[in-house]
CSV table of C-alpha atoms in Angstrom, one decimal:
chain,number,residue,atom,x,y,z
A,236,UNK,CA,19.2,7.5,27.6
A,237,UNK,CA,21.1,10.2,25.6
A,238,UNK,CA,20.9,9.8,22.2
A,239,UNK,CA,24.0,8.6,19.8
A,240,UNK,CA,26.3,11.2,18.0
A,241,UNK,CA,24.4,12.2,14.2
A,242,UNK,CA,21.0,10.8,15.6
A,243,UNK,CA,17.9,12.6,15.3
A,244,UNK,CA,17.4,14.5,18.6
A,245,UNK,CA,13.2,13.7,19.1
A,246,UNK,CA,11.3,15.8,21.9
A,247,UNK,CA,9.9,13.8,25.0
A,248,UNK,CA,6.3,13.2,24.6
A,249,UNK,CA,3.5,12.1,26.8
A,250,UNK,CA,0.6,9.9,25.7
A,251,UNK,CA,-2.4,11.1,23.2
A,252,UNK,CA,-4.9,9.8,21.7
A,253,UNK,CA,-5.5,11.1,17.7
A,254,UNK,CA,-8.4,10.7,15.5
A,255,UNK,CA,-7.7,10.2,12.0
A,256,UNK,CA,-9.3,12.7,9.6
A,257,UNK,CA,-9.6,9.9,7.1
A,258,UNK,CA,-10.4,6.6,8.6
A,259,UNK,CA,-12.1,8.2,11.4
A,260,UNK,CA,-10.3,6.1,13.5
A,261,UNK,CA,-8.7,6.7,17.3
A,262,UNK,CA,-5.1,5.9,17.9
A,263,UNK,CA,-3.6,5.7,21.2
A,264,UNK,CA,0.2,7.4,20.6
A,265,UNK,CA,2.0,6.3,23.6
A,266,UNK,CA,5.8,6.6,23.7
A,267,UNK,CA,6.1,4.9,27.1
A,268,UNK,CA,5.9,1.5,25.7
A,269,UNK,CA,8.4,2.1,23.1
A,270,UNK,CA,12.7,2.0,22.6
A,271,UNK,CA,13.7,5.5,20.9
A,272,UNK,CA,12.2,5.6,17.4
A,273,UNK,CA,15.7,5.7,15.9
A,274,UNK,CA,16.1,1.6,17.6
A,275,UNK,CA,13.2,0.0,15.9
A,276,UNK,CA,14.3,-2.7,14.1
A,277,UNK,CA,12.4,-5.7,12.3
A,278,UNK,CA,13.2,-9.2,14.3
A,279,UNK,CA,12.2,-10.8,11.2
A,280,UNK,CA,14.2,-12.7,9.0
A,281,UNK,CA,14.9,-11.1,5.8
A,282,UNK,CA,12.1,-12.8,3.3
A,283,UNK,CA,14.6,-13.1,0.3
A,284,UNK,CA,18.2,-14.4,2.6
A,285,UNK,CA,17.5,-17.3,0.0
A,286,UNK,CA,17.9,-16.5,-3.6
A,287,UNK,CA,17.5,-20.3,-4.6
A,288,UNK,CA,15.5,-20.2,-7.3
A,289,UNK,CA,14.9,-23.4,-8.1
A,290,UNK,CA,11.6,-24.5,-6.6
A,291,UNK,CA,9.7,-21.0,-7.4
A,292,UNK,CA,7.5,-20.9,-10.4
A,293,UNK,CA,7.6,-16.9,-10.5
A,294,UNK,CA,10.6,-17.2,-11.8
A,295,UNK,CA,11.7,-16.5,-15.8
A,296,UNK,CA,11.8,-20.0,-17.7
A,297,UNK,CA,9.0,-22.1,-15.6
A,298,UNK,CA,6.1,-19.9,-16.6
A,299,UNK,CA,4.2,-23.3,-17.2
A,300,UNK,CA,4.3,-24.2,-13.8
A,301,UNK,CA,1.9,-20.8,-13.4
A,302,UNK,CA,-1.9,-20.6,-13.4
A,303,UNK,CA,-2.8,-19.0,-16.5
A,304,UNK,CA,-1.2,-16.0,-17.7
A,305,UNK,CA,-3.6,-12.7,-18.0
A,306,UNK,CA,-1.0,-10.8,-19.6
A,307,UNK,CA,2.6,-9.8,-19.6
A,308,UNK,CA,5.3,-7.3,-20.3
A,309,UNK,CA,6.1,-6.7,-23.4
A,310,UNK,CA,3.5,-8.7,-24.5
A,311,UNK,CA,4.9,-12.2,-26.9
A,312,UNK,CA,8.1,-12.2,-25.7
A,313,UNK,CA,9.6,-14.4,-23.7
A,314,UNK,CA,12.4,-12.2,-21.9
A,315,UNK,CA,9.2,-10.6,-20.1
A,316,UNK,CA,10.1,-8.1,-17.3
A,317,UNK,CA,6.2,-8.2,-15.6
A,318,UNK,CA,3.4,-10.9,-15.8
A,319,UNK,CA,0.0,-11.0,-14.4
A,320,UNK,CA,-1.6,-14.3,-13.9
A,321,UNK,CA,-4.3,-15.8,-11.8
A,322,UNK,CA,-4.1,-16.5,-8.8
A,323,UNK,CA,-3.5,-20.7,-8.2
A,324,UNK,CA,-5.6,-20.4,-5.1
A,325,UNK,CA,-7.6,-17.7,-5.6
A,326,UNK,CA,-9.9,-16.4,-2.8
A,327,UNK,CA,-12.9,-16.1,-5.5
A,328,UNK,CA,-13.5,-17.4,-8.2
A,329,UNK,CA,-14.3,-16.2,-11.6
A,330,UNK,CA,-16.3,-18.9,-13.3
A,331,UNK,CA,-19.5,-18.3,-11.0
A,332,UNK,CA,-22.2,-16.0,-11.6
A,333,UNK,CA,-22.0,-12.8,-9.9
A,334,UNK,CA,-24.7,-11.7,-7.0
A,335,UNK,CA,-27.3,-9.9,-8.2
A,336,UNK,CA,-26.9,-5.7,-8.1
A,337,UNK,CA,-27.2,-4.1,-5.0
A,338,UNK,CA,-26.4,-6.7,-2.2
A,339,UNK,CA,-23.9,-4.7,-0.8
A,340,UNK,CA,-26.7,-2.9,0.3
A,341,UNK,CA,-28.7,-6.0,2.4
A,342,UNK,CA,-29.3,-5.7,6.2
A,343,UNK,CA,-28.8,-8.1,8.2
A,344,UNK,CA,-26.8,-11.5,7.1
A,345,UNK,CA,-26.7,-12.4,3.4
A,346,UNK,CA,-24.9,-14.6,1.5
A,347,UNK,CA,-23.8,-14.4,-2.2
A,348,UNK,CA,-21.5,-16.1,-4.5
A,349,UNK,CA,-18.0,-16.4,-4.4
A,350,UNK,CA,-17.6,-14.3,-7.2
A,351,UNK,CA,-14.6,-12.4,-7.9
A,352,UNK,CA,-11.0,-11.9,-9.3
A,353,UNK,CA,-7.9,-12.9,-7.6
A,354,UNK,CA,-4.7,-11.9,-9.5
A,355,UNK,CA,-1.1,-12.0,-9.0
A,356,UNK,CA,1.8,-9.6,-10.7
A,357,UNK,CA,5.4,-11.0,-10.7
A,358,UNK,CA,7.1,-7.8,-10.4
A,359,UNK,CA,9.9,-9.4,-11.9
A,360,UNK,CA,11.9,-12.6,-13.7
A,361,UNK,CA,14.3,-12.8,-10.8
A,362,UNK,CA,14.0,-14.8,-8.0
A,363,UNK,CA,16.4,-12.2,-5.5
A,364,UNK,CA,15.0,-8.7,-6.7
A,365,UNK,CA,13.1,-6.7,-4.9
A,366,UNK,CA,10.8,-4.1,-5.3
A,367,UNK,CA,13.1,-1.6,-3.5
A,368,UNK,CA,16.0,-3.4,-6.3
A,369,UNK,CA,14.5,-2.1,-9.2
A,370,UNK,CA,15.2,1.4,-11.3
A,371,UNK,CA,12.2,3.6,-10.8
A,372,UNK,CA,11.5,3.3,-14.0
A,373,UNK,CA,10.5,-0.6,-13.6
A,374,UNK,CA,8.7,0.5,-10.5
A,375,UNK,CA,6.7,2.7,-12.5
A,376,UNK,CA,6.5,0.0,-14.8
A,377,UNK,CA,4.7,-1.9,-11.9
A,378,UNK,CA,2.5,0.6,-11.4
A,379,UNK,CA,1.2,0.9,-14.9
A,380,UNK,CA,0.5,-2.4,-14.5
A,381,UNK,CA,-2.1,-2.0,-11.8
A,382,UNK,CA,-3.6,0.4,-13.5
A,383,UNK,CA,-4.0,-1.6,-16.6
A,384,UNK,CA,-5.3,-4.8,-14.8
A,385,UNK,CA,-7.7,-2.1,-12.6
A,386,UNK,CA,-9.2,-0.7,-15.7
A,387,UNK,CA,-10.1,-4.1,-17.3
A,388,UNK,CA,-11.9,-5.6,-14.0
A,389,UNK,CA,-13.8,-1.9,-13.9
A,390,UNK,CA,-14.9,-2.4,-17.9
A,391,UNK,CA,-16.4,-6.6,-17.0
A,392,UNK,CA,-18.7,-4.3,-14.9
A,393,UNK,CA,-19.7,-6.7,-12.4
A,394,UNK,CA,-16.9,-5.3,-9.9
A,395,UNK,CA,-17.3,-2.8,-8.0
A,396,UNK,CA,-14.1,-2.4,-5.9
A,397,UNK,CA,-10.7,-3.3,-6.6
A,398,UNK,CA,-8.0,-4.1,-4.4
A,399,UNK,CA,-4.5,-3.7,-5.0
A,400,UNK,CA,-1.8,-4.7,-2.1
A,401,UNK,CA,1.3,-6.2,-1.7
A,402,UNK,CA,2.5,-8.7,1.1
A,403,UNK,CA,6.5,-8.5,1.5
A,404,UNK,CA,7.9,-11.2,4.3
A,405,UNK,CA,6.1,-13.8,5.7
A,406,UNK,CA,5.0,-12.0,8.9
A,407,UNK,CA,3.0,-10.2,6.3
A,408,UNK,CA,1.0,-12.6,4.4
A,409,UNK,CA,3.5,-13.2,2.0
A,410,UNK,CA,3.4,-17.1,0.8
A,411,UNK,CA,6.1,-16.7,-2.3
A,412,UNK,CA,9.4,-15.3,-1.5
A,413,UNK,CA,10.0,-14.0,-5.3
A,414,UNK,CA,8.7,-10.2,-5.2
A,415,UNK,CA,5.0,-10.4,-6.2
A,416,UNK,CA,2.0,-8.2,-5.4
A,417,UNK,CA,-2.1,-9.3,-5.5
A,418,UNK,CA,-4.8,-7.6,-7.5
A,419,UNK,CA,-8.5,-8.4,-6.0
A,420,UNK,CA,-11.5,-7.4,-7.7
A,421,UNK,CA,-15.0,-8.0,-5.9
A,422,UNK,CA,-19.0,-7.3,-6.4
A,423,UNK,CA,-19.6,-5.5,-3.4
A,424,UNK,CA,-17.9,-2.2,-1.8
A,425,UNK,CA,-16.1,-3.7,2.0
A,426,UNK,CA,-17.1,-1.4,4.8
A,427,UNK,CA,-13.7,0.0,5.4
A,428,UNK,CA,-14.4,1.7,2.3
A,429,UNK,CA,-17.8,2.8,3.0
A,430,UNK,CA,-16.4,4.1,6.2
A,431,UNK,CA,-13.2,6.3,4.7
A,432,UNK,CA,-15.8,8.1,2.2
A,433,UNK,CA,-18.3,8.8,5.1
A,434,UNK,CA,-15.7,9.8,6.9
A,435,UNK,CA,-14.0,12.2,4.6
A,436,UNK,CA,-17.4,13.5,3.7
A,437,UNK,CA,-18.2,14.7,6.6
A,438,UNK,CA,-15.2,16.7,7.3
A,439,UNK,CA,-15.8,17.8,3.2
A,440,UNK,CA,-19.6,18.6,4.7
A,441,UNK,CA,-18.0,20.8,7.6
A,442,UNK,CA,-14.6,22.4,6.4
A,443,UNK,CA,-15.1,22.5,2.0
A,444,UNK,CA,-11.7,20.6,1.8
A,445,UNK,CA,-10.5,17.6,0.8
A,446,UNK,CA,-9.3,15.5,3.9
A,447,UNK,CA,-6.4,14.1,2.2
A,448,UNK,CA,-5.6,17.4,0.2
A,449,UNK,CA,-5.2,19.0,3.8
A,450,UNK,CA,-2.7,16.3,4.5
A,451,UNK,CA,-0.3,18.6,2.5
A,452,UNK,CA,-0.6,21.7,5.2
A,453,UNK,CA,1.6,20.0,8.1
A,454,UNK,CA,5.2,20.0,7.6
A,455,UNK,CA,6.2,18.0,10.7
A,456,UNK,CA,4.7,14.9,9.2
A,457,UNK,CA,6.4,15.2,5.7
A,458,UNK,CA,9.5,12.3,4.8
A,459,UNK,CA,10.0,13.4,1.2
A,460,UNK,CA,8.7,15.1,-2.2
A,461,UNK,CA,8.6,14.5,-5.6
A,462,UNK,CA,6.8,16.4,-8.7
A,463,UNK,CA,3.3,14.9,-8.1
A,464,UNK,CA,3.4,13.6,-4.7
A,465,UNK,CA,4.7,13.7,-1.3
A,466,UNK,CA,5.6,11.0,1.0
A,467,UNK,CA,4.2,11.2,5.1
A,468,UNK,CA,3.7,9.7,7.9
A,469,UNK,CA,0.0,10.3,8.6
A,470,UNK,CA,-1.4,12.4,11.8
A,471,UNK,CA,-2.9,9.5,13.7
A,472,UNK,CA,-0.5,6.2,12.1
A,473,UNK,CA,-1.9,3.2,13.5
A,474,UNK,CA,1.4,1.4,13.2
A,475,UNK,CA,5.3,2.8,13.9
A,476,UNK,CA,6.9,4.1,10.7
A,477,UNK,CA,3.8,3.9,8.8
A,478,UNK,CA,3.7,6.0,5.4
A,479,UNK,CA,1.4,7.5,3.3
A,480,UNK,CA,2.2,8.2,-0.3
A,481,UNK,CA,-0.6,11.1,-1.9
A,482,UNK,CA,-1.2,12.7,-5.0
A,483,UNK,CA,-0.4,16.5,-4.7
A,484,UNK,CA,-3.3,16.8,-6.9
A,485,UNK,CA,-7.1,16.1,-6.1
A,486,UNK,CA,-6.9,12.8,-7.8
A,487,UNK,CA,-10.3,10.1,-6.8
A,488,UNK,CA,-9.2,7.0,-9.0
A,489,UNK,CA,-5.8,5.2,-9.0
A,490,UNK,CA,-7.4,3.6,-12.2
A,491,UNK,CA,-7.0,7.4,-13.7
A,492,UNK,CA,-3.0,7.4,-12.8
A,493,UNK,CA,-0.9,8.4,-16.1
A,494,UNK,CA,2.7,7.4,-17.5
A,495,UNK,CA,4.2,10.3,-16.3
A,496,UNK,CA,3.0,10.2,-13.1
A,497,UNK,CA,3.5,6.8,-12.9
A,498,UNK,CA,7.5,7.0,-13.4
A,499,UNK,CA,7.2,9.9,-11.1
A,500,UNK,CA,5.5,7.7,-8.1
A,501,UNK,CA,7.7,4.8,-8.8
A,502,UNK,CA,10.9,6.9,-7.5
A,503,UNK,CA,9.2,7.7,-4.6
A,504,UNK,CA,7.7,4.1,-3.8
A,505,UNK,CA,11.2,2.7,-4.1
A,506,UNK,CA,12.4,5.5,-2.4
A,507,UNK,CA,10.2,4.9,0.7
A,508,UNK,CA,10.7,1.1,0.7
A,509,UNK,CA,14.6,1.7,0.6
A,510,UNK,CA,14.6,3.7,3.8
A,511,UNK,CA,12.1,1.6,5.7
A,512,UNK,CA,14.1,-1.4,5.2
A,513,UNK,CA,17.9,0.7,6.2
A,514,UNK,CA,16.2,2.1,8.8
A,515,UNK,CA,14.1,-0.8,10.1
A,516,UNK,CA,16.5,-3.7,9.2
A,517,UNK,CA,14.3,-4.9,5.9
A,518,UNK,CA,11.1,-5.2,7.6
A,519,UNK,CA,8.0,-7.5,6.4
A,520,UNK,CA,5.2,-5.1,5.0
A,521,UNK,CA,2.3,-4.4,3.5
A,522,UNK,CA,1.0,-1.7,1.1
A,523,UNK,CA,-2.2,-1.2,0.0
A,524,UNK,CA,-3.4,1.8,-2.4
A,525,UNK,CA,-6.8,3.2,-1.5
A,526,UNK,CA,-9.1,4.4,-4.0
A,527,UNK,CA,-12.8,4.8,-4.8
A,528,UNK,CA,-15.7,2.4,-6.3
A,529,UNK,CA,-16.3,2.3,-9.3
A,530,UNK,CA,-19.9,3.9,-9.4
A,531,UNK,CA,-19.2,6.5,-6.7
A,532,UNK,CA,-21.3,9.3,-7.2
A,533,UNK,CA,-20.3,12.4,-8.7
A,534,UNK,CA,-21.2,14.9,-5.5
A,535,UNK,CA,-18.3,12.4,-4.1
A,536,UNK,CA,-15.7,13.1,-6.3
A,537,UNK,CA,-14.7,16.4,-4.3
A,538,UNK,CA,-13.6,14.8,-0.9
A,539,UNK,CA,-12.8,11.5,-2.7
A,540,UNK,CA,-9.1,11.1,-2.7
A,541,UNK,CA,-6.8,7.9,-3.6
A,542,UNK,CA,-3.2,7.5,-1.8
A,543,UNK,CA,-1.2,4.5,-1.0
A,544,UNK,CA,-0.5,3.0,2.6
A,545,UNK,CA,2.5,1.5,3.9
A,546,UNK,CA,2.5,-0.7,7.0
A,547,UNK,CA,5.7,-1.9,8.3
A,548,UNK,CA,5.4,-5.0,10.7
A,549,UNK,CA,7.1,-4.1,14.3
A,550,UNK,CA,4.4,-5.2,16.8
A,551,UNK,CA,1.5,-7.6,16.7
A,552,UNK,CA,-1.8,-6.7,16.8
A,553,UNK,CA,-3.5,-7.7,20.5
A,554,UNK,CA,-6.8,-7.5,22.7
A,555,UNK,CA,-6.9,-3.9,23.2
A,556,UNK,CA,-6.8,-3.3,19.4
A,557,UNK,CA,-9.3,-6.4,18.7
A,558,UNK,CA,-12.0,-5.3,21.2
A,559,UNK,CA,-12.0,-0.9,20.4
A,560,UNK,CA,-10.5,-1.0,17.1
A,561,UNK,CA,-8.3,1.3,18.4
A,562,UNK,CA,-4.7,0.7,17.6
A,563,UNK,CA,-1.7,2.0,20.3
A,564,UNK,CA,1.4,3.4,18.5
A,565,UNK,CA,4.3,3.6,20.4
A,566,UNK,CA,6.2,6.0,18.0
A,567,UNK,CA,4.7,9.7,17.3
A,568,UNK,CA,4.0,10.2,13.9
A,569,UNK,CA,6.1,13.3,13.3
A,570,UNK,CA,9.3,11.6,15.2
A,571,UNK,CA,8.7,8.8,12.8
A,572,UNK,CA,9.0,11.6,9.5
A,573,UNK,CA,12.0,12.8,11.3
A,574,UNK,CA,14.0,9.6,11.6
A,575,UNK,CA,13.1,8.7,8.0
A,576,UNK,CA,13.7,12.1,6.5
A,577,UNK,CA,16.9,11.5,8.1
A,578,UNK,CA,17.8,8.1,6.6
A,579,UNK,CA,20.3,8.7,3.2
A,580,UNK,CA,19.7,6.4,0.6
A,581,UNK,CA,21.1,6.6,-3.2
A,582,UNK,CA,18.9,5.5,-5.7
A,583,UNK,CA,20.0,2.6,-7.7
A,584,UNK,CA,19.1,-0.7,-8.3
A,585,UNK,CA,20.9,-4.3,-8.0
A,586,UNK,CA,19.3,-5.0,-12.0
């Protein structure tokens, strides 16, 4: 099929399989089993198509229909732009005592406590903004606000890892329509973790460089720019139009992320989400920042480097992936940069 006037002209391709330099995972690229990359589109309905406000306690003026409030936005006022609370059904709990040092570290089945922190950030009062609505600025704003929440869970010192995501559409996790994201903070480092450091350690081991620093060095796979960071699609994407937003800098902890910067990565966040969803027809998605542990040693710090994943939802996950963990992608990384390099979008915002 010839492609549309204006449309990015892609190369035909034949299958590959890519190991990723970070995960040290294999992906199976395999164009075959795809439209052209410019005709993905999300079949989901748009998560927000109902602005109706009236049942959602996210939203500004039924803050005691909340679980407690952690802190908000300016603080004491109550025309609050963010809010961090608990979450009402959290998937740990607080109020237990945490397992004792080291069980992260147990062979064979164990079982701890449930202990843990489950948090939720309103991203804003209004029920029919989205993240991709907001000025930079208040996407920055967002961001500090991680970083904040981060830094207190990492001073209790009985976490070890924190997790920051957010779940957009329901075919994403998403349970709450209003534009929220989730903060988890638990006493043992997960294995994907354990797996990305070993991983980037032993290309650090091999090569002296930074895995993710070397992301920098392929053109092909570059969507957009800013001062401090650049926007990709990564060599071996386990999902169509995934992105990967990455400190130009040798950076380890989010935790460590300024103002400045901040502001900076908040216009390319928004940026990115506004171009997924013209491209892709608003598309449920995730994002998920990855970082380091808390106590990672210091010989780690020089291959140890934090970026942000986006994951739009355009297929479902089946056997093949369960059984290998090997995802298929049936769009090519660098076709996916193209098409979303190509996608114009202003920057404004709706509030």
């Amino acid at each position: 099929m010839s492609s549309s006037e204006g449309e990015a002209q892609l190369p035909n391709r034949s299958s590959e399989i890519r190991k990723d330099p970070v995960f040290g995972r294999w992906v199976v690229l395999s164009p075959a089993r795809s439209r052209r990359p410019s005709d993905f589109k999300s079949k989901s309905a748009n998560p927000n198509s109902n602005p109706n406000p009236s049942s959602c306690p996210f939203c500004i003026g039924r803050e005691n229909e909340c679980a407690p409030e952690i802190f908000r936005v300016p603080p004491l006022v109550s025309d609050w732009k963010i809010r961090v609370i608990e979450n009402l059904y959290p998937a740990l709990r607080r109020d237990v005592n945490p397992p004792d040092t080291g069980s992260d570290h147990a062979v064979g089945p164990c079982q701890v406590t449930g202990f843990g922190f489950h948090d939720v950030v309103i991203e804003t009062p209004y029920h029919a903004v989205t993240m991709r609505d907001l000025e930079p600025e208040a996407v920055g704003e967002v961001l500090l606000v991680y970083v904040e929440r981060v830094q207190q869970l990492k001073a209790l010192g009985s976490v070890k890892y924190v997790q920051v995501f957010k779940n957009h559409g329901a075919a994403a996790g998403a349970s709450m329509t209003h534009s929220h994201s989730q903060i988890v903070g638990i006493p043992v480092i997960p294995p994907s973790v354990t797996a990305r450091l070993s991983c980037m350690k032993e290309i650090f081991d091999l090569t002296e460089k930074c895995s993710v620093c070397d992301l920098q060095s392929d053109q092909n796979l570059m969507i957009n720019g800013s001062t401090h960071f650049f926007a990709m699609a990564p060599f071996a994407a386990s999902y169509a139009f995934e992105i990967w937003i990455v400190p130009r800098e040798h950076s380890t902890y989010f935790h460590e992320l300024d103002c400045a910067k901040a502001m900076d990565l908040g216009g390319l966040l928004k940026l990115m989400l506004q171009k997924l969803a013209k491209q892709l027809n608003d598309p449920p998605f995730n994002f998920v920042i990855h970082t380091a542990p808390f106590d990672l040693s210091p010989s780690c710090v020089p291959y140890s480097h934090w970026f942000l994943q986006i994951v739009p939802h355009l297929g479902t996950t089946a056997g093949f992936e369960l059984g290998t963990g090997c995802y298929i992608n049936p769009v090519f990384p660098e076709d996916a940069a193209k098409v979303l390099r190509e996608v114009d979008c202003k920057i404004g915002s709706k509030f």
